Amino acid sequence: MINHPCILILPLLLAALSGAVAGDYLIGVGSHDMTGPAAGVNMMGYANMEQVTGGIHFRLRARAFIVADRRPGPDGARFAFVNLDAGMASQLVTIKVLERLKTRYGELYNEENVAISGTHTHAGPGGYLQYVTYSITSLGFVPQSFDALVTAIELSVVQAHDRLKPGSIFINTGDVKNASVNRSPSAYLFNPPSERAKYQTNVDTLMTLLKFVDETSGKSIGAFSWFATHGTSMSRDNKLISGDNKGAAARFFEDWFFDNNGSSTFPASNAEQSNVARASTKQLSRIKATGGQACNKTASRESKVRKNDGLRFVGAFCQSNVGDVSPNVLGAFCLDSGKPCDFNHSTCHGDDQLCVGRGPGYPDEVLSTKIIGERQYQKAVDLFTSAESKIAGKIDSRLVYLHFTDIEVALKGNEVVRTCPAALGPGFAAGTTDGPGVFGFRQGDTKINEFWKTVRDAIKEPSKYQVECQKPKSVLLDTGEMFWPYDWAPAILPIQILRLGQLVILSVPGEFTTMAGRRLREAVKETLITYNNEEFDDNTHVVIAGLANTYSQYVATFEEYKQQRYEAASTLYGPHTLSAYIQEFEKLAKAVATGDRNISRGPSPPDLSSVQISLLQDPSGDSPPAGVRFGDIKQDVKSRKFRAGEKVRATFWSANPRYDLLTEGTFAAVEKLENDNSDDRWKPVYDDDDFCLFFRWDSSSGDSYGIATIEWEVPEEAVDGGIYRLRHFGAFRTAKDSPVEYFTGASNGFTVS
Ligand SMILES: *[C@@H]1O[C@H](CO)[C@@H](O)[C@H](O)[C@H]1NC(C)=O
Ligand SMILES: *[C@@H]1O[C@H](CO)[C@@H](O)[C@H](O)[C@H]1NC(C)=O
Ligand SMILES: *[C@@H]1O[C@H](CO)[C@@H](O)[C@H](O)[C@H]1NC(C)=O
Ligand SMILES: *[C@@H]1O[C@H](CO)[C@@H](O)[C@H](O)[C@H]1NC(C)=O
């Protein structure tokens, strides 16, 4: 009996070696609304002061997954990954989320095993970052934006945690066509020809997708994918909150899954069931209608009405090395002549503001958002339905904080160089072809004229050391040496590695250019294989999760840095920034490969919450003009009959949407009249999360009220001869301390034929 103990032990041994056997994970997904304030708050991304929120095209969400080792015990490794429909992650948001998770779960979720990454939409409310540079245009810190993010991230993780169940994970990769172009191709050409020759294009077209499958039901519960393209399909003039192309892709993907497997929502946990009960007793304004694939004809709407989003499949589209990657795939053209812009500087006869990129739906930015979203979504569906490669192996994570302003970097050939305090060059002020910046600056400029030098020195004259260190960038804004009224730029940055079997995720706190990302991924992969060729090999997937955990702008290669286009001018820590990242990530990768847990965590980043300045006022009491009530129609629908493709519009007297963000609810709905005898015969069929329904907010006519416009682009699928109406929901206070009151209003009914 005991002749061959090895045979008995072997499977155990193998399982121990690989860390986990097939199906040996616990998996949970979660999703929560994080839309935030839809009126008067500066949007994060373009740094355009005039671009303030004025309504919602579709809602922003935090989407999370947790994977945990199924083996019981306190050491069962796990990590949580959260993807935000936000411009980027924020150090302060990360700090507060971790505090809240600590209160709930002790040490289970911590800085090392939680990653928070932004999709880089430029159409979400700003003011949630703690460094001055990133909150100038939002007039400082905006608590309401911040709280919406922190709460949504926390609750998405809680949901994922509550749902942890045994399951399998599959991985698949493929190329996304025509959803990205390089917006600084002249800088890319600075990279060595031998290096460029290794790649077919000047952008990374690869999408890497994870598919999560519940073991008991065999049904998928979610999918997360990574692919690099900027969230700039919506322009710098847009005022509607939007998840941009990645948010759109997520919306389409989740709707597609629902349409295909709508009845198969997985079983709710007890906590969720009580949520459902609560949801159904919530006030009218909290109704949750449903999505439609850009409101194309899909399954019958009625069957899709979901009372609680918490039960749904989570499909997330995450950002990667996005630095020089634009979704405006038609190229950049001069606004005046219509001709292509200057290649090296992206100007039109010297003017940076005339050179603007065009998306595939040009001049319709919503259409561009839809098309670039669809291209990602369709590839994700392909990868999802054909995913066969099962993930097996350890779950692991490492994080270190680095004082990035002074890292000694050993280059090949024994040369030792250093990173610098943060600084921005003139190319930063020029902006990009996705959103031109200040007049008078050009991408690729390494000189600053006397006028701007005088202005700069009035703000902060850079130290001699800094000037030398940053070359060939000339310092326009010496953010790393500016500390008044508080720090202008981060000095301490986290870098993080998450491992899930043969997938390795690198959380980087910024926007790596295409080639910078390639170099980092290759260096990490090589290190992993060098130190552990049993668990890592050529099939190991290394993905970059961009804009993660904190934000420190761009990372261009040493060669791209020479040209000083926008990405290089925004590479904060000097010409060797990328080399420093690679050096430090190699150390982390070695620690992962060798199982070394004895690495120094490094200096903690500051919590600057106590010194934040907030100059944007909260609304302090609204009342309608004489003779009307909030929710009353101002201008009704102009007809009783509409056709598919037409726009139905009504305006309402309304209060500032910041009194209650109606999180997981809606400000607008299209309702359909049902032929039943219930009291509630108007059933919601579209809400402000739907692509075909627009909620616009305008307060230019009054200080204590505004006008809400609800506009519905009638989709084909609605053409069933039914009777519809537009509905508005809102909330107000009459004074700062008075209670929040809710109102609603509806248009006349109309038919759609
Ligand atoms: C829907 O469920 C069926 C049966 O469980 C499964 O075969 C199919 O792959 C699922 N579809 C999707 C899109 O996951
Ligand atoms: C762009 O600049 C490079 C040098 O930096 C130069 O060789 C090239 O000719 C320029 N291209 C154009 C189209 O001006
Ligand atoms: C890329 O998309 C544009 C706009 O949608 C289209 O005109 C062009 O033909 C596409 N190119 C390829 C290679 O698919
Ligand atoms: C951990 O690292 C420190 C310093 O890097 C070293 O002194 C110590 O011996 C290490 N401990 C182990 C167990 O390797």
Coordinates of C-alpha atoms in Angstrom, one line a residue, residues 132-573:
V132 CA -2.4 71.6 -7.0
T133 CA -1.6 71.1 -10.7
Y134 CA -4.6 68.8 -11.1
S135 CA -7.1 71.0 -9.3
I136 CA -6.4 74.5 -10.7
T137 CA -9.1 74.4 -13.3
S138 CA -11.6 72.9 -10.9
L139 CA -11.0 75.8 -8.4
G140 CA -9.5 73.4 -6.0
F141 CA -10.8 70.3 -4.3
V142 CA -14.5 69.3 -5.0
P143 CA -15.7 67.1 -2.0
Q144 CA -18.7 65.9 -3.9
S145 CA -16.7 64.5 -6.8
F146 CA -14.3 62.9 -4.3
D147 CA -17.0 61.3 -2.2
A148 CA -18.8 59.9 -5.2
L149 CA -15.5 58.1 -6.3
V150 CA -14.5 56.9 -2.9
T151 CA -17.9 55.5 -2.1
A152 CA -18.4 53.8 -5.5
I153 CA -15.0 52.2 -5.3
E154 CA -15.6 51.0 -1.7
L155 CA -19.0 49.6 -2.6
S156 CA -17.9 47.9 -5.8
V157 CA -15.2 46.1 -3.7
V158 CA -17.7 45.2 -1.0
Q159 CA -20.0 43.8 -3.7
A160 CA -17.2 41.8 -5.2
H161 CA -16.2 40.6 -1.8
D162 CA -19.7 39.5 -0.8
R163 CA -20.0 37.6 -4.0
L164 CA -16.7 35.6 -3.9
K165 CA -17.5 32.1 -5.2
P166 CA -15.5 29.3 -6.7
G167 CA -14.8 29.7 -10.4
S168 CA -12.4 29.6 -13.3
I169 CA -10.7 32.4 -15.2
F170 CA -9.9 32.4 -18.8
I171 CA -7.5 34.6 -20.7
N172 CA -7.5 35.6 -24.4
T173 CA -5.8 38.2 -26.6
G174 CA -6.4 39.8 -29.9
D175 CA -5.9 43.0 -31.9
V176 CA -8.4 45.8 -31.9
K177 CA -8.5 47.4 -35.3
N178 CA -8.8 51.1 -36.0
A179 CA -9.5 52.3 -32.5
S180 CA -6.2 54.0 -32.0
V181 CA -3.6 56.1 -33.7
N182 CA -0.4 57.6 -32.5
R183 CA -0.9 61.3 -31.9
S184 CA 2.8 62.0 -31.7
P185 CA 4.2 59.9 -34.5
S186 CA 7.2 62.3 -35.0
A187 CA 8.3 61.6 -31.4
Y188 CA 7.8 57.8 -31.9
L189 CA 10.3 58.1 -34.8
F190 CA 13.0 59.2 -32.4
N191 CA 13.1 55.7 -31.0
P192 CA 15.9 53.6 -32.4
P193 CA 15.1 52.1 -35.9
S194 CA 16.1 48.6 -34.7
E195 CA 13.6 48.8 -31.8
R196 CA 10.8 50.2 -34.1
A197 CA 11.5 47.3 -36.6
K198 CA 10.3 44.9 -33.9
Y199 CA 6.8 46.2 -34.2
Q200 CA 4.3 46.5 -37.0
T201 CA 2.6 49.7 -35.8
N202 CA 3.3 52.8 -33.7
V203 CA 0.5 51.9 -31.3
D204 CA -0.2 48.7 -29.3
T205 CA -3.3 47.2 -30.8
L206 CA -3.4 44.2 -28.4
M207 CA -6.4 43.7 -26.1
T208 CA -6.0 41.2 -23.2
L209 CA -9.2 39.9 -21.8
L210 CA -10.0 38.0 -18.6
K211 CA -13.3 36.0 -18.5
F212 CA -14.6 35.0 -15.1
V213 CA -16.9 31.9 -14.9
D214 CA -18.9 30.8 -11.9
E215 CA -18.1 27.1 -11.1
T216 CA -21.6 26.1 -9.9
S217 CA -23.7 27.6 -12.7
G218 CA -21.1 27.5 -15.4
K219 CA -22.1 31.0 -16.3
S220 CA -19.9 33.9 -16.8
I221 CA -20.1 36.7 -14.2
G222 CA -17.8 39.2 -15.8
A223 CA -14.9 40.1 -18.0
F224 CA -12.1 42.7 -17.8
S225 CA -10.0 43.8 -20.7
W226 CA -7.0 46.1 -21.2
F227 CA -6.3 48.1 -24.4
A228 CA -4.7 51.4 -24.9
T229 CA -6.6 54.3 -26.4
H230 CA -7.3 57.8 -25.0
G231 CA -10.7 58.7 -23.5
T232 CA -10.9 61.7 -25.7
S233 CA -13.6 60.8 -28.2
M234 CA -15.6 63.5 -26.5
S235 CA -14.0 66.9 -27.0
R236 CA -12.8 69.6 -24.7
D237 CA -16.1 71.5 -25.4
N238 CA -18.4 68.7 -24.2
K239 CA -20.4 69.4 -21.1
L240 CA -22.2 66.1 -20.6
I241 CA -20.8 63.5 -18.2
S242 CA -19.7 60.5 -20.3
G243 CA -17.6 57.4 -19.8
D244 CA -16.2 58.2 -23.3
N245 CA -15.3 55.2 -25.5
K246 CA -14.3 52.8 -22.8
G247 CA -17.4 53.6 -20.7
A248 CA -19.4 53.1 -23.9
A249 CA -17.7 49.8 -24.6
A250 CA -18.5 48.6 -21.1
R251 CA -22.1 49.6 -21.5
F252 CA -22.5 47.8 -24.9
F253 CA -20.7 44.7 -23.5
E254 CA -22.9 44.4 -20.4
D255 CA -26.0 45.0 -22.5
W256 CA -24.9 42.4 -25.0
F257 CA -24.4 39.9 -22.2
F258 CA -27.8 40.7 -20.8
D259 CA -29.5 40.3 -24.1
N260 CA -27.8 37.0 -24.6
N261 CA -28.1 35.6 -21.1
G262 CA -30.5 38.0 -19.5
S263 CA -32.4 35.5 -17.5
S264 CA -29.3 34.0 -16.1
T265 CA -28.3 36.6 -13.6
F266 CA -26.4 34.7 -11.0
P267 CA -27.9 34.1 -7.6
A268 CA -28.0 37.0 -5.2
S269 CA -26.3 36.8 -1.8
N270 CA -28.4 37.6 1.2
A271 CA -27.1 41.1 1.3
E272 CA -28.1 41.7 -2.2
Q273 CA -31.6 40.3 -1.7
S274 CA -32.2 42.9 1.0
N275 CA -30.8 45.5 -1.3
V276 CA -33.4 44.5 -3.9
A277 CA -36.1 44.8 -1.3
R278 CA -34.8 48.2 -0.3
A279 CA -34.5 49.3 -3.9
S280 CA -38.2 48.5 -4.6
T281 CA -39.3 50.7 -1.8
K282 CA -37.2 53.6 -2.7
Q283 CA -38.8 56.7 -3.9
L284 CA -39.8 57.1 -7.5
S285 CA -36.7 58.9 -8.5
R286 CA -34.6 55.9 -7.9
I287 CA -36.1 53.8 -10.6
K288 CA -33.6 52.0 -12.7
A289 CA -34.6 51.4 -16.2
T290 CA -32.3 49.6 -18.5
G291 CA -29.5 49.8 -21.0
G292 CA -29.7 49.3 -24.7
Q293 CA -26.9 48.6 -27.0
A294 CA -26.7 52.3 -28.0
C295 CA -30.4 51.9 -28.1
N296 CA -30.3 49.7 -31.1
K297 CA -33.0 47.2 -31.6
T298 CA -32.4 44.5 -29.1
A299 CA -34.5 42.2 -27.0
S300 CA -37.8 43.5 -25.7
R301 CA -37.2 46.4 -23.3
E302 CA -39.7 45.2 -20.7
S303 CA -37.8 42.0 -20.0
K304 CA -34.7 44.0 -19.4
V305 CA -35.8 46.3 -16.6
R306 CA -33.5 45.7 -13.7
K307 CA -34.3 46.9 -10.3
N308 CA -30.8 46.5 -9.0
D309 CA -27.6 46.9 -10.9
G310 CA -25.8 44.9 -8.3
L311 CA -26.9 41.7 -9.8
R312 CA -25.5 42.2 -13.2
F313 CA -22.6 40.9 -15.2
V314 CA -19.7 43.2 -15.0
G315 CA -17.8 44.1 -18.2
A316 CA -14.9 46.5 -17.8
F317 CA -12.6 48.1 -20.3
C318 CA -9.4 49.2 -18.7
Q319 CA -6.7 51.6 -19.7
S320 CA -3.1 50.7 -20.6
N321 CA 0.0 52.5 -22.0
V322 CA -2.1 55.2 -23.5
G323 CA 0.3 58.1 -23.5
D324 CA 0.6 58.9 -27.2
V325 CA -2.5 57.0 -28.3
S326 CA -5.5 58.8 -29.6
P327 CA -9.0 57.5 -30.5
N328 CA -9.3 60.2 -33.2
V329 CA -8.3 57.8 -35.9
L330 CA -8.9 60.0 -38.9
G331 CA -5.9 62.1 -38.0
A332 CA -5.4 65.7 -37.0
F333 CA -6.4 68.5 -39.3
C334 CA -6.4 72.3 -39.4
L335 CA -9.7 73.9 -38.5
D336 CA -9.2 76.6 -41.1
S337 CA -7.8 74.9 -44.1
G338 CA -8.9 71.3 -43.5
K339 CA -5.3 70.2 -44.3
P340 CA -3.2 68.0 -42.2
C341 CA -1.2 69.8 -39.4
D342 CA 2.5 70.3 -39.2
F343 CA 4.0 66.9 -38.5
N344 CA 6.6 67.8 -35.9
H345 CA 4.6 70.5 -34.0
S346 CA 0.9 69.8 -34.6
T347 CA 0.3 73.4 -35.5
C348 CA -1.4 75.2 -38.4
H349 CA 0.8 78.1 -39.6
G350 CA 2.3 78.1 -36.1
D351 CA -1.0 78.1 -34.2
D352 CA -1.5 75.1 -31.9
Q353 CA -5.1 75.8 -31.3
L354 CA -6.2 75.2 -34.9
C355 CA -4.9 71.6 -35.1
V356 CA -7.5 69.1 -33.9
G357 CA -7.9 65.4 -34.2
R358 CA -11.0 63.8 -35.8
G359 CA -12.8 60.7 -34.6
P360 CA -14.5 58.3 -37.0
G361 CA -17.9 60.0 -36.4
Y362 CA -16.5 63.5 -37.2
P363 CA -17.9 66.0 -36.6
D364 CA -20.3 64.1 -34.3
E365 CA -18.3 63.4 -31.1
V366 CA -21.1 61.2 -29.6
L367 CA -20.9 59.1 -32.7
S368 CA -17.1 58.9 -32.5
T369 CA -17.5 57.7 -28.9
K370 CA -20.0 55.1 -30.0
I371 CA -17.8 53.8 -32.9
I372 CA -14.6 53.6 -30.9
G373 CA -16.5 52.0 -28.0
E374 CA -18.1 49.5 -30.4
R375 CA -14.7 48.5 -31.9
Q376 CA -13.4 47.7 -28.4
Y377 CA -16.7 46.0 -27.4
Q378 CA -16.8 43.8 -30.5
K379 CA -13.3 42.6 -30.0
A380 CA -14.0 41.9 -26.4
V381 CA -17.1 39.8 -27.4
D382 CA -14.8 37.8 -29.9
L383 CA -12.3 37.2 -27.2
F384 CA -14.9 36.4 -24.6
T385 CA -16.7 33.9 -26.7
S386 CA -13.6 32.2 -27.8
A387 CA -11.6 32.3 -24.6
E388 CA -10.2 28.8 -23.9
S389 CA -6.9 29.3 -22.1
K390 CA -7.5 28.7 -18.4
I391 CA -5.5 30.5 -15.9
A392 CA -3.7 28.5 -13.2
G393 CA -1.1 29.4 -10.7
K394 CA -0.4 31.7 -7.8
I395 CA -2.0 34.9 -6.9
D396 CA 0.5 37.4 -5.6
S397 CA 1.1 41.1 -5.3
R398 CA 3.9 43.6 -4.4
L399 CA 3.9 47.3 -4.0
V400 CA 6.6 49.8 -3.2
Y401 CA 6.5 53.6 -2.9
L402 CA 9.4 55.5 -4.5
H403 CA 10.7 58.9 -3.9
F404 CA 10.6 59.6 -7.7
T405 CA 12.3 63.0 -7.6
D406 CA 15.7 61.5 -6.8
I407 CA 16.2 57.9 -8.0
E408 CA 19.7 56.8 -8.9
V409 CA 19.5 54.9 -12.1
A410 CA 22.3 52.6 -13.3
L411 CA 22.2 52.6 -17.1
K412 CA 23.8 50.0 -19.3
G413 CA 27.5 50.7 -19.6
N414 CA 27.8 51.7 -15.9
E415 CA 26.6 55.3 -16.4
V416 CA 24.7 56.5 -13.3
V417 CA 22.0 59.1 -13.8
R418 CA 19.2 60.6 -11.6
T419 CA 15.6 61.5 -11.9
C420 CA 14.6 65.1 -11.1
P421 CA 12.0 67.0 -9.2
A422 CA 8.8 67.2 -11.2
A423 CA 8.6 69.8 -14.0
L424 CA 6.5 70.6 -17.1
G425 CA 7.9 71.9 -20.3
P426 CA 6.3 74.3 -22.9
G427 CA 4.9 71.3 -24.9
F428 CA 2.6 70.7 -22.0
A429 CA 1.0 74.1 -22.4
A430 CA 0.5 73.4 -26.1
G431 CA -1.8 70.5 -25.3
T432 CA -2.4 67.8 -27.8
T433 CA -4.4 67.2 -31.0
D434 CA -7.1 65.7 -28.8
G435 CA -7.4 69.0 -27.0
P436 CA -5.2 71.9 -27.9
G437 CA -3.9 74.0 -25.0
V438 CA -2.8 77.6 -24.6
F439 CA -2.2 79.8 -27.6
G440 CA 1.4 80.6 -28.3
F441 CA 2.9 77.2 -27.4
R442 CA 3.9 74.4 -29.7
Q443 CA 4.6 70.8 -29.0
G444 CA 8.2 70.0 -29.6
D445 CA 9.5 73.4 -28.4
T446 CA 12.5 73.2 -26.1
K447 CA 12.7 77.0 -25.6
I448 CA 10.6 79.4 -23.7
N449 CA 10.3 83.1 -24.8
E450 CA 11.3 86.0 -22.5
F451 CA 7.7 86.8 -21.7
W452 CA 6.8 83.4 -20.4
K453 CA 10.2 83.2 -18.6
T454 CA 9.2 86.3 -16.7
V455 CA 5.8 84.9 -15.9
R456 CA 7.4 81.6 -14.8
D457 CA 9.9 83.2 -12.6
A458 CA 7.2 85.3 -10.9
I459 CA 5.5 82.0 -10.0
K460 CA 8.7 80.0 -9.3
E461 CA 12.1 80.3 -10.7
P462 CA 13.5 76.8 -11.1
S463 CA 16.7 75.9 -9.3
K464 CA 19.9 75.5 -11.3
Y465 CA 20.0 71.9 -10.5
Q466 CA 16.5 71.5 -11.8
V467 CA 17.2 73.3 -15.1
E468 CA 20.2 71.1 -15.8
C469 CA 18.5 67.9 -14.6
Q470 CA 15.4 68.4 -16.9
K471 CA 17.3 69.1 -20.1
P472 CA 16.5 69.0 -23.0
K473 CA 13.1 70.0 -21.5
S474 CA 13.1 73.6 -20.5
V475 CA 11.2 74.2 -17.3
L476 CA 7.9 76.1 -17.8
L477 CA 6.3 75.1 -14.6
D478 CA 8.6 73.9 -11.8
T479 CA 5.8 71.9 -10.1
G480 CA 8.2 69.7 -8.2
E481 CA 9.6 72.7 -6.4
M482 CA 6.3 74.4 -5.8
F483 CA 4.7 73.8 -2.4
W484 CA 2.4 76.8 -1.9
P485 CA -0.4 76.6 -0.9
Y486 CA 0.4 72.9 -1.0
D487 CA 2.3 70.4 -3.2
W488 CA 1.9 71.0 -6.9
A489 CA 3.1 67.6 -8.0
P490 CA 3.6 64.2 -6.4
A491 CA 7.1 63.2 -5.3
I492 CA 6.2 59.8 -3.9
L493 CA 4.7 57.3 -6.3
P494 CA 3.5 53.7 -5.9
I495 CA 4.4 51.0 -8.4
Q496 CA 2.7 47.7 -8.1
I497 CA 2.7 44.2 -9.5
L498 CA -0.4 41.9 -9.3
R499 CA 0.0 38.3 -10.4
L500 CA -2.7 35.9 -11.4
G501 CA -1.1 32.8 -12.6
Q502 CA 0.3 33.5 -16.0
L503 CA -1.0 37.1 -16.1
V504 CA 1.0 39.9 -14.5
I505 CA -0.5 43.3 -14.2
L506 CA 1.7 46.3 -13.8
S507 CA 0.0 49.2 -12.1
V508 CA 1.7 52.4 -13.2
P509 CA 0.7 55.8 -11.8
G510 CA 0.7 57.6 -15.2
E511 CA 0.4 57.5 -18.9
F512 CA 3.2 55.5 -20.6
T513 CA 3.7 56.1 -24.3
T514 CA 3.4 53.1 -26.6
M515 CA 7.2 52.4 -26.7
A516 CA 7.7 53.2 -23.0
G517 CA 5.1 50.6 -22.2
R518 CA 6.7 48.0 -24.5
R519 CA 10.1 48.5 -22.9
L520 CA 8.6 48.1 -19.4
R521 CA 6.6 45.0 -20.3
E522 CA 9.6 43.3 -21.9
A523 CA 12.0 44.1 -19.1
V524 CA 9.5 42.7 -16.5
K525 CA 8.9 39.6 -18.5
E526 CA 12.6 39.0 -19.0
T527 CA 13.2 39.4 -15.3
L528 CA 10.4 37.0 -14.3
I529 CA 11.7 34.4 -16.7
T530 CA 15.3 34.9 -15.6
Y531 CA 14.5 34.4 -11.9
N532 CA 11.8 31.7 -12.3
N533 CA 11.6 29.9 -15.6
E534 CA 9.3 27.2 -14.1
E535 CA 6.4 29.5 -13.5
F536 CA 7.1 32.1 -16.2
D537 CA 7.8 31.7 -19.9
D538 CA 7.1 33.3 -23.2
N539 CA 3.4 32.7 -22.8
T540 CA 3.3 34.9 -19.7
H541 CA 1.0 37.9 -20.3
V542 CA 2.2 41.2 -19.0
V543 CA -0.3 44.0 -19.1
I544 CA 0.1 47.6 -18.0
A545 CA -2.8 49.1 -16.0
G546 CA -2.5 52.8 -16.6
L547 CA -3.3 55.8 -14.5
A548 CA -3.4 53.5 -11.4
N549 CA -3.4 54.3 -7.7
T550 CA -2.1 57.8 -8.1
Y551 CA -1.4 60.2 -11.0
S552 CA 1.8 61.7 -12.2
Q553 CA 1.1 62.5 -15.9
Y554 CA 3.3 61.0 -18.6
V555 CA 6.2 58.7 -19.2
A556 CA 8.0 59.0 -22.6
T557 CA 11.1 57.2 -23.6
F558 CA 14.5 58.8 -23.3
E559 CA 14.6 59.3 -27.1
E560 CA 11.0 60.7 -27.3
Y561 CA 12.0 63.1 -24.5
K562 CA 14.4 64.7 -26.9
Q563 CA 11.6 66.1 -29.1
Q564 CA 9.6 67.5 -26.2
R565 CA 6.1 67.0 -27.6
Y566 CA 3.3 67.0 -25.1
E567 CA 4.0 63.6 -23.7
A568 CA 7.7 64.3 -23.2
A569 CA 7.1 67.8 -21.8
S570 CA 4.7 66.1 -19.3
T571 CA 7.2 63.4 -18.3
L572 CA 7.7 64.9 -14.9
Y573 CA 10.9 63.5 -13.5

